Coordinates of C-alpha atoms in Angstrom, one line a residue:
Chain O
M37 CA 38.3 37.3 -145.2
P38 CA 34.9 35.7 -144.2
R39 CA 31.9 37.1 -146.2
V40 CA 29.1 37.7 -143.8
G41 CA 25.5 38.7 -144.7
V42 CA 23.4 41.0 -142.7
L43 CA 19.6 40.5 -143.2
A44 CA 18.6 44.0 -144.4
L45 CA 14.8 43.7 -144.6
Q46 CA 14.4 46.1 -141.7
G47 CA 16.1 47.2 -138.5
D48 CA 19.6 48.1 -137.4
F49 CA 21.4 46.3 -140.2
E50 CA 23.7 49.2 -140.8
A51 CA 25.0 49.1 -137.2
H52 CA 25.7 45.3 -137.7
R53 CA 27.5 45.8 -141.0
K54 CA 29.8 48.3 -139.4
A55 CA 30.4 46.1 -136.3
L56 CA 31.3 43.2 -138.5
E57 CA 33.7 45.4 -140.5
R58 CA 35.3 46.5 -137.3
A59 CA 35.6 42.9 -136.3
G60 CA 37.5 42.2 -139.5
A61 CA 34.9 40.7 -141.8
E62 CA 33.5 41.6 -145.2
A63 CA 29.8 42.4 -144.6
V64 CA 27.1 42.5 -147.2
E65 CA 23.4 43.3 -147.1
V66 CA 21.0 40.4 -147.8
R67 CA 17.5 41.0 -149.0
T68 CA 16.9 38.1 -151.4
A69 CA 17.5 34.3 -151.6
A70 CA 20.1 34.9 -154.3
E71 CA 22.1 37.2 -152.0
L72 CA 21.7 34.7 -149.2
A73 CA 23.3 32.0 -151.3
D74 CA 26.4 34.1 -151.6
V75 CA 27.4 34.4 -147.9
D76 CA 29.2 32.2 -145.4
G77 CA 27.2 33.2 -142.4
L78 CA 24.3 35.5 -141.6
V79 CA 23.4 38.1 -138.9
I80 CA 19.7 38.8 -138.3
P81 CA 19.7 42.3 -136.7
G82 CA 17.4 44.0 -134.2
G83 CA 14.2 45.6 -135.4
E84 CA 10.6 44.6 -135.3
S85 CA 10.3 40.8 -135.6
T86 CA 6.7 41.0 -136.8
T87 CA 7.8 43.3 -139.7
M88 CA 10.7 41.0 -140.6
L89 CA 8.5 38.0 -140.5
K90 CA 6.0 39.6 -143.0
L91 CA 8.9 40.5 -145.4
L92 CA 10.4 37.0 -145.1
R93 CA 7.1 35.5 -146.0
M94 CA 6.3 37.8 -148.9
D95 CA 9.2 36.6 -151.0
G96 CA 9.8 33.0 -149.8
L97 CA 13.0 34.0 -148.0
F98 CA 11.7 32.2 -144.9
D99 CA 12.3 28.7 -146.2
A100 CA 15.6 29.7 -147.8
L101 CA 16.8 31.0 -144.4
R102 CA 15.8 27.9 -142.6
E103 CA 17.7 25.8 -145.1
F104 CA 20.7 28.1 -144.8
G105 CA 20.7 27.7 -141.0
A106 CA 20.9 24.0 -141.4
R107 CA 24.3 24.4 -143.0
K108 CA 25.8 27.7 -141.9
P109 CA 26.1 29.9 -138.8
V110 CA 23.4 32.5 -138.0
F111 CA 23.7 35.1 -135.3
G112 CA 20.4 36.8 -134.2
T113 CA 20.2 39.9 -131.9
C114 CA 16.9 40.9 -130.2
A115 CA 14.3 40.6 -133.0
G116 CA 16.8 38.3 -134.8
A117 CA 16.9 36.1 -131.7
I118 CA 13.1 35.9 -131.7
L119 CA 13.1 34.8 -135.3
L120 CA 15.7 32.1 -134.6
A121 CA 13.8 30.6 -131.6
S122 CA 12.0 27.3 -131.6
K123 CA 9.0 28.9 -129.7
V124 CA 7.8 32.5 -129.3
L125 CA 5.4 33.8 -126.6
S126 CA 3.5 37.0 -126.0
P127 CA 2.0 36.6 -128.5
A128 CA 2.9 33.3 -130.1
Q129 CA 4.3 33.8 -133.6
E130 CA 6.0 31.8 -136.3
S131 CA 9.8 31.4 -136.1
L132 CA 12.7 29.6 -137.9
G133 CA 13.3 27.1 -135.1
L134 CA 17.1 27.1 -135.6
V135 CA 17.9 27.7 -131.9
D136 CA 16.4 25.4 -129.2
M137 CA 14.8 28.0 -126.9
T138 CA 11.5 29.7 -125.9
V139 CA 11.5 33.4 -126.1
E140 CA 9.0 35.9 -124.7
R141 CA 8.7 39.2 -126.6
N142 CA 8.9 42.7 -125.0
A143 CA 9.3 40.9 -121.7
Y144 CA 10.9 43.9 -119.8
G145 CA 8.1 46.3 -120.9
R146 CA 8.0 49.3 -123.1
Q147 CA 10.7 51.7 -124.2
I148 CA 10.8 53.4 -120.8
D149 CA 12.1 50.0 -119.4
S150 CA 14.9 49.8 -121.9
R151 CA 18.3 49.8 -120.2
I152 CA 22.1 49.5 -120.5
V153 CA 23.8 47.2 -118.0
K154 CA 27.3 45.7 -117.5
L155 CA 27.3 41.9 -117.3
E156 CA 30.0 39.5 -116.1
P157 CA 30.4 36.5 -118.3
E158 CA 29.5 33.0 -117.0
P159 CA 32.3 30.8 -115.9
G160 CA 33.8 29.0 -118.9
A161 CA 32.2 31.4 -121.4
G162 CA 35.6 32.3 -122.9
I163 CA 34.9 36.0 -122.7
E164 CA 37.2 38.2 -120.7
G165 CA 35.8 41.0 -118.6
A166 CA 32.4 42.7 -118.4
V167 CA 30.2 43.2 -121.5
E168 CA 28.2 46.4 -121.9
S169 CA 24.7 45.2 -122.9
V170 CA 22.1 47.5 -124.5
F171 CA 18.5 46.1 -124.0
I172 CA 15.9 47.8 -126.1
R173 CA 12.3 46.6 -125.7
A174 CA 14.1 43.3 -125.4
P175 CA 12.8 39.7 -125.3
V176 CA 13.6 37.3 -122.5
I177 CA 14.8 33.7 -123.1
R178 CA 12.4 31.7 -120.8
E179 CA 13.7 28.3 -121.6
A180 CA 17.0 27.2 -123.1
G181 CA 17.3 23.7 -124.5
P182 CA 20.0 21.2 -123.3
R183 CA 22.2 22.0 -126.4
M184 CA 22.5 25.6 -125.4
K185 CA 25.7 27.1 -124.0
V186 CA 24.9 30.2 -121.9
L187 CA 27.6 32.9 -122.1
L188 CA 25.9 35.8 -120.3
K189 CA 23.0 36.1 -118.0
Y190 CA 20.9 39.0 -116.7
E191 CA 18.4 38.7 -113.8
G192 CA 18.8 34.9 -114.0
A193 CA 17.9 34.5 -117.7
P194 CA 20.4 33.8 -120.5
V195 CA 21.0 36.9 -122.7
L196 CA 23.9 35.6 -124.8
A197 CA 24.0 31.9 -125.8
E198 CA 25.1 29.5 -128.4
D199 CA 23.4 26.5 -129.9
G200 CA 26.0 24.7 -132.0
R201 CA 26.9 26.9 -134.9
H202 CA 24.3 29.5 -134.0
M203 CA 24.4 32.4 -131.6
V204 CA 21.7 34.6 -130.0
A205 CA 21.8 37.8 -128.0
T206 CA 18.7 39.5 -126.6
F207 CA 20.7 42.7 -126.3
H208 CA 22.5 44.8 -129.0
P209 CA 26.3 44.2 -129.2
E210 CA 26.2 46.2 -132.5
L211 CA 25.4 49.4 -130.6
T212 CA 28.6 49.5 -128.6
G213 CA 32.2 49.8 -129.8
D214 CA 33.0 46.3 -128.3
T215 CA 33.7 43.8 -131.1
R216 CA 34.3 40.7 -128.9
I217 CA 30.9 39.2 -129.6
H218 CA 31.0 39.7 -133.3
R219 CA 34.5 38.3 -133.4
R220 CA 33.2 35.2 -131.5
F221 CA 30.6 34.8 -134.3
L222 CA 33.4 35.1 -136.9
E223 CA 35.3 32.3 -135.2
K224 CA 32.2 30.0 -135.7
L225 CA 32.4 30.8 -139.4
A226 CA 36.1 29.9 -139.5
A227 CA 35.3 26.6 -137.7
G228 CA 32.8 25.8 -140.5
Chain Q
M191 CA 30.3 64.2 -125.5
L192 CA 26.9 65.5 -124.2
Y193 CA 25.0 63.6 -126.9
L194 CA 26.3 60.2 -125.9
D195 CA 24.9 59.8 -122.4
E196 CA 23.1 56.5 -121.6
Q197 CA 19.5 57.8 -121.9
F198 CA 20.3 59.3 -125.3
R199 CA 21.9 56.1 -126.5
L200 CA 18.8 54.1 -125.6
N201 CA 16.6 56.7 -127.3
V202 CA 18.6 56.6 -130.5
G203 CA 18.8 52.8 -130.1
L204 CA 15.1 52.4 -130.6
A205 CA 15.2 54.7 -133.6
E206 CA 17.9 52.4 -135.1
M207 CA 15.5 49.5 -134.7
L208 CA 12.9 51.3 -136.8
K209 CA 15.2 51.9 -139.8
G210 CA 14.1 50.5 -143.1
G211 CA 10.5 50.4 -141.8
V212 CA 7.2 52.3 -142.0
I213 CA 5.6 54.1 -139.1
M214 CA 1.8 54.5 -139.7
D215 CA -0.7 57.0 -138.4
V216 CA -3.7 55.4 -136.7
T217 CA -6.7 56.7 -134.9
N218 CA -8.1 53.6 -133.3
A219 CA -7.3 50.0 -132.4
G220 CA -8.8 48.6 -135.6
Q221 CA -6.4 50.7 -137.8
A222 CA -3.5 49.8 -135.5
V223 CA -4.1 46.1 -136.0
I224 CA -4.3 46.6 -139.8
A225 CA -1.0 48.5 -139.7
E226 CA 0.7 45.8 -137.6
K227 CA -0.6 43.0 -139.8
A228 CA 0.7 44.9 -142.9
G229 CA 4.2 45.0 -141.3
A230 CA 4.4 48.5 -139.8
T231 CA 7.4 48.9 -137.4
A232 CA 5.4 51.2 -135.2
V233 CA 2.1 53.1 -135.1
M234 CA 1.5 56.8 -134.3
A235 CA -1.6 57.3 -132.2
L236 CA -3.5 60.5 -133.0
E237 CA -7.0 61.9 -132.7
R238 CA -7.4 62.7 -136.4
V239 CA -5.1 62.0 -139.4
P240 CA -3.5 65.2 -140.8
A241 CA -5.8 65.3 -143.9
D242 CA -8.8 65.6 -141.5
I243 CA -7.1 68.2 -139.3
R244 CA -6.5 70.2 -142.4
K245 CA -10.1 69.9 -143.6
E246 CA -11.9 70.3 -140.3
G247 CA -9.6 73.0 -138.7
G248 CA -9.9 73.8 -135.0
V249 CA -7.3 73.2 -132.4
A250 CA -5.5 69.8 -132.8
R251 CA -4.3 68.3 -129.5
M252 CA -2.7 65.2 -128.1
A253 CA -5.0 62.1 -128.8
P254 CA -7.5 61.1 -126.0
I255 CA -5.9 58.8 -123.5
S256 CA -8.5 56.1 -123.9
K257 CA -7.6 55.9 -127.6
I258 CA -3.9 55.6 -127.0
R259 CA -4.5 52.9 -124.3
E260 CA -6.8 51.0 -126.7
I261 CA -4.0 51.1 -129.4
Q262 CA -1.3 50.1 -126.9
K263 CA -3.5 47.0 -125.9
A264 CA -4.1 46.1 -129.6
V265 CA -0.6 45.8 -130.9
T266 CA 2.9 44.6 -129.8
I267 CA 4.9 47.0 -132.0
P268 CA 6.0 50.4 -130.5
V269 CA 3.3 53.0 -130.0
M270 CA 4.1 56.6 -130.6
A271 CA 1.9 59.6 -129.9
K272 CA 2.0 63.3 -130.8
A273 CA 2.3 66.2 -128.4
R274 CA 1.9 69.9 -129.4
I275 CA 5.1 71.9 -130.0
G276 CA 6.2 73.3 -126.7
H277 CA 3.5 71.5 -124.7
F278 CA 5.7 69.7 -122.2
M279 CA 2.8 68.7 -120.0
E280 CA 1.1 66.8 -122.8
A281 CA 4.5 65.1 -123.2
R282 CA 4.6 64.4 -119.4
V283 CA 1.2 62.7 -119.6
L284 CA 2.4 60.6 -122.6
E285 CA 5.5 59.7 -120.6
A286 CA 3.4 58.5 -117.7
L287 CA 1.3 56.5 -120.2
K288 CA 4.6 54.9 -121.3
V289 CA 4.2 55.5 -125.0
D290 CA 7.4 54.4 -126.7
Y291 CA 8.1 57.6 -128.6
I292 CA 6.7 61.2 -128.6
D293 CA 6.4 63.2 -131.8
E294 CA 6.6 66.9 -130.9
S295 CA 4.7 67.7 -134.0
E296 CA 3.8 70.6 -136.2
V297 CA 0.7 68.6 -137.3
L298 CA -0.9 69.6 -133.9
T299 CA -1.6 73.2 -133.1
P300 CA 1.5 74.7 -131.4
A301 CA 1.2 75.4 -127.7
D302 CA 4.3 77.7 -127.6
E303 CA 5.4 79.9 -130.4
E304 CA 8.9 80.4 -129.2
H305 CA 10.1 77.3 -127.3
H306 CA 10.2 73.6 -128.0
I307 CA 10.1 71.0 -125.3
D308 CA 13.3 70.4 -123.3
K309 CA 13.4 66.8 -124.5
R310 CA 16.5 65.9 -122.5
S311 CA 14.6 65.9 -119.3
F312 CA 12.4 62.9 -120.4
K313 CA 13.0 59.2 -120.0
I314 CA 11.3 58.4 -123.3
P315 CA 12.6 59.4 -126.8
F316 CA 11.3 62.2 -129.0
V317 CA 11.1 62.6 -132.8
C318 CA 10.8 66.1 -134.3
G319 CA 10.3 67.5 -137.8
A320 CA 12.8 69.6 -139.7
R321 CA 12.9 71.4 -143.0
N322 CA 16.7 72.0 -143.1
L323 CA 19.9 71.1 -141.3
G324 CA 19.8 74.0 -138.8
E325 CA 16.3 73.1 -137.6
A326 CA 17.3 69.4 -137.3
L327 CA 20.4 70.2 -135.2
R328 CA 18.4 72.6 -133.0
R329 CA 15.9 69.8 -132.2
I330 CA 18.8 67.3 -131.6
A331 CA 20.4 69.9 -129.2
E332 CA 17.1 69.9 -127.3
G333 CA 17.2 66.1 -127.1
A334 CA 15.4 64.8 -130.1
A335 CA 16.6 61.2 -130.8
M336 CA 15.2 61.0 -134.3
I337 CA 14.6 63.6 -137.0
R338 CA 12.0 63.4 -139.8
T339 CA 11.4 65.7 -142.6
K340 CA 8.2 67.8 -142.1
G341 CA 7.0 67.6 -145.7
E342 CA 3.5 68.9 -145.8
A343 CA 1.4 66.6 -143.7
G344 CA -2.1 65.6 -144.9
S345 CA -1.4 66.9 -148.4
G346 CA -0.8 63.6 -150.2
N347 CA 1.9 65.5 -152.1
I348 CA 5.5 64.4 -151.8
V349 CA 7.1 67.6 -153.1
E350 CA 7.8 69.2 -149.7
A351 CA 9.2 66.0 -148.2
V352 CA 11.5 65.8 -151.2
R353 CA 12.5 69.5 -150.8
H354 CA 13.3 68.9 -147.1
I355 CA 15.3 65.7 -147.4
R356 CA 17.3 67.1 -150.3
T357 CA 18.0 70.3 -148.3
I358 CA 19.1 68.4 -145.2
V359 CA 21.3 66.0 -147.2
K360 CA 22.9 68.8 -149.3
E361 CA 23.6 70.9 -146.3
M362 CA 25.3 68.0 -144.6
R363 CA 27.4 67.2 -147.6
Q364 CA 28.5 70.8 -147.9
L365 CA 29.8 70.7 -144.3
T366 CA 32.0 67.7 -145.0
V367 CA 34.2 69.6 -147.5
L368 CA 34.9 72.6 -145.3
G369 CA 37.9 73.4 -143.2
K370 CA 37.7 73.3 -139.4
E371 CA 38.0 77.0 -139.1
E372 CA 35.0 77.5 -141.4
L373 CA 32.6 75.5 -139.2
V374 CA 32.2 78.3 -136.6
A375 CA 30.6 80.5 -139.3
E376 CA 28.5 77.6 -140.4
S377 CA 27.2 77.1 -136.9
K378 CA 26.2 80.7 -136.9
K379 CA 24.5 80.4 -140.3
H380 CA 22.6 77.3 -139.4
Q381 CA 21.8 78.7 -135.9
A382 CA 22.9 75.4 -134.5
P383 CA 25.4 74.4 -131.8
L384 CA 29.0 74.2 -133.1
E385 CA 29.5 70.7 -131.5
L386 CA 26.7 69.3 -133.7
V387 CA 27.9 71.1 -136.8
Q388 CA 31.4 69.6 -136.2
Y389 CA 29.8 66.1 -135.8
V390 CA 28.0 66.4 -139.1
A391 CA 31.1 67.8 -140.9
E392 CA 33.1 64.8 -139.6
H393 CA 30.5 62.0 -140.3
G394 CA 28.5 63.4 -143.1
K395 CA 25.3 62.5 -141.3
L396 CA 23.2 63.4 -138.3
P397 CA 24.0 61.9 -134.9
V398 CA 20.5 60.4 -134.9
P399 CA 18.4 58.5 -137.5
N400 CA 17.0 60.7 -140.3
F401 CA 13.5 59.6 -141.4
S402 CA 11.0 61.1 -143.8
A403 CA 7.4 62.2 -143.3
G404 CA 4.7 64.5 -144.8
G405 CA 3.0 63.6 -148.1
I406 CA 4.0 60.0 -148.7
A407 CA 1.0 58.3 -150.4
T408 CA 2.4 55.5 -152.6
P409 CA 5.1 52.8 -152.5
A410 CA 7.1 54.9 -155.1
D411 CA 6.9 58.0 -152.8
A412 CA 8.4 55.9 -150.0
A413 CA 11.1 54.6 -152.3
L414 CA 11.9 58.1 -153.6
V415 CA 12.6 59.6 -150.2
M416 CA 14.6 56.5 -149.2
Q417 CA 16.7 56.9 -152.4
L418 CA 17.3 60.6 -151.4
G419 CA 18.7 59.5 -148.0
A420 CA 15.8 58.9 -145.6
E421 CA 16.3 55.8 -143.4
A422 CA 12.7 55.0 -142.8
V423 CA 9.3 56.6 -143.5
F424 CA 6.2 57.8 -141.7
V425 CA 2.9 57.5 -143.5
G426 CA 0.0 59.6 -142.2
S427 CA -3.1 60.1 -144.2
G428 CA -1.7 58.2 -147.2
I429 CA -2.9 54.8 -145.9
F430 CA -6.2 55.3 -144.2
K431 CA -7.4 58.0 -146.5
S432 CA -7.0 55.7 -149.5
D433 CA -9.6 53.2 -150.8
D434 CA -7.2 50.3 -150.1
P435 CA -5.6 50.7 -146.7
E436 CA -4.5 47.1 -146.2
A437 CA -3.0 46.5 -149.6
R438 CA -1.4 50.0 -149.6
A439 CA 0.1 49.6 -146.1
K440 CA 1.6 46.3 -147.2
A441 CA 2.9 47.7 -150.4
I442 CA 4.6 50.7 -148.7
V443 CA 6.2 48.3 -146.2
K444 CA 7.7 46.4 -149.1
A445 CA 8.8 49.6 -150.8
A446 CA 10.7 50.8 -147.7
T447 CA 12.8 47.6 -147.9
F448 CA 13.2 47.2 -151.6
Y449 CA 13.6 50.9 -152.5
N450 CA 16.5 50.0 -154.7
D451 CA 14.7 47.3 -156.7
P452 CA 12.2 48.6 -159.3
E453 CA 10.9 45.1 -160.1
K454 CA 9.9 44.6 -156.5
L455 CA 8.3 48.0 -156.4
L456 CA 6.3 47.2 -159.5
E457 CA 5.1 44.0 -157.8
A458 CA 4.2 45.9 -154.7
S459 CA 2.2 48.5 -156.6
E460 CA 0.5 46.2 -159.0
E461 CA -2.9 46.0 -157.3
L462 CA -3.2 49.5 -155.9
G463 CA -5.8 52.1 -156.9
I464 CA -5.2 55.8 -157.3
G465 CA -4.5 56.6 -153.6
M466 CA -5.6 59.6 -151.5
F467 CA -6.7 62.8 -153.1
G468 CA -3.7 65.2 -153.1
L469 CA -3.3 68.9 -152.8
D470 CA -1.3 71.3 -154.9
I471 CA 0.8 73.0 -152.3
S472 CA 1.6 76.0 -154.4
K473 CA -2.2 76.8 -154.3
L474 CA -2.4 76.6 -150.5
P475 CA -2.4 79.9 -148.7
E476 CA 0.7 80.4 -146.4
S477 CA -1.6 80.3 -143.3
E478 CA -2.7 76.7 -144.1
L479 CA 0.8 75.3 -144.2
L480 CA 1.7 73.0 -141.3
Q481 CA 5.5 72.9 -142.0
T482 CA 6.1 76.5 -141.0
R483 CA 5.1 75.7 -137.4
G484 CA 8.2 75.2 -135.2
W485 CA 11.2 77.4 -134.9

């Protein structure tokens, strides 16, 4: 069984842990570099990207994570996707640069603009049927680099995409009962 | 189930994103920036921090709009604001202002001594205080998407928050060992809807995130309530009534993440001074308690 870490500095890491377990993985919480060294892949959950960034910086986990991502798959949702991006706007902030994209924070607005929508996958995405997508103070992917494979789009912008071994979602698959997206990430782990 | 409609899921969803974090009381943009820089997951905009409300007395109301706007402009993290218990028009104004969360709070002077706000009729989420399971479930039935312990706001004393989180957690545990037929009587005892009592009996937890507030003044206080079952913390007067707001804010953020790691807590606490002046709650007259507001 693949052993997947969930970065548990802050945010909805518990929801991800449960989603991974439903998808058939062993999920463990990761707060330190030592714990990170012990997993085959990592999920960076939703939460506040500014808070996570502070905590990553406090204990030198930032560099360990960047190094981890050079070898192993990472899946970021919402704040996690922001941390993985190569460039962050509104305002500009530091990021891991593991996924070739530019992300704008809080691009839909405040909580009153949060929404749940059903999205049809892009042709060739390899996902069957609509995906219920929960957007909460979500970012928007403004530019996706040439390596990116877009799986789902909303209002013309990618919301679920892959960059090689990594995956990003600007919404929260962990807040639905649907395990297809987590299972897809587990397939990346199996592929090495 | 009534509690799983789309609006409610979005409301609870934002509370999920705040887990493991610290929500800090601020009264102006300068404090909000300090909070955000220290790693707060959200700020709570208010006119005066609870310690000052307690000291100065008078009627405590929703913060001035200009202050809330100033705070909204200053930070990118969610901005919450407090409305008086039962004052649904203060809440409507906050909704029009697009704050991210409303705290229907006992820290402000209640506007209605019988009814709380019908929180289901709003498009933005609410958090409410509770001292026990029944109170928590009544607030959830009204539409609250997050519960926090009341503690005793502005006291700098953790004893009441500890009492409240222990009570809520114990009462939830007790429900999990009862037979189905016993839950009807429990619903009556807790004065809470049967459907919610059944949910807690089955899951051993509330259907919404359970945070802690009211008296948290040190990193160790934050870690203590997290150990007891809180999923995140609110810090009110504890930060900006101390001599070292920036360092203390940062240290409490670290404590909310590493509440299980005494070495890291030690590191976080190393450079802090003595913290805000605290009150012995057993010496406070009943009329000065904030936690008894709300029904």
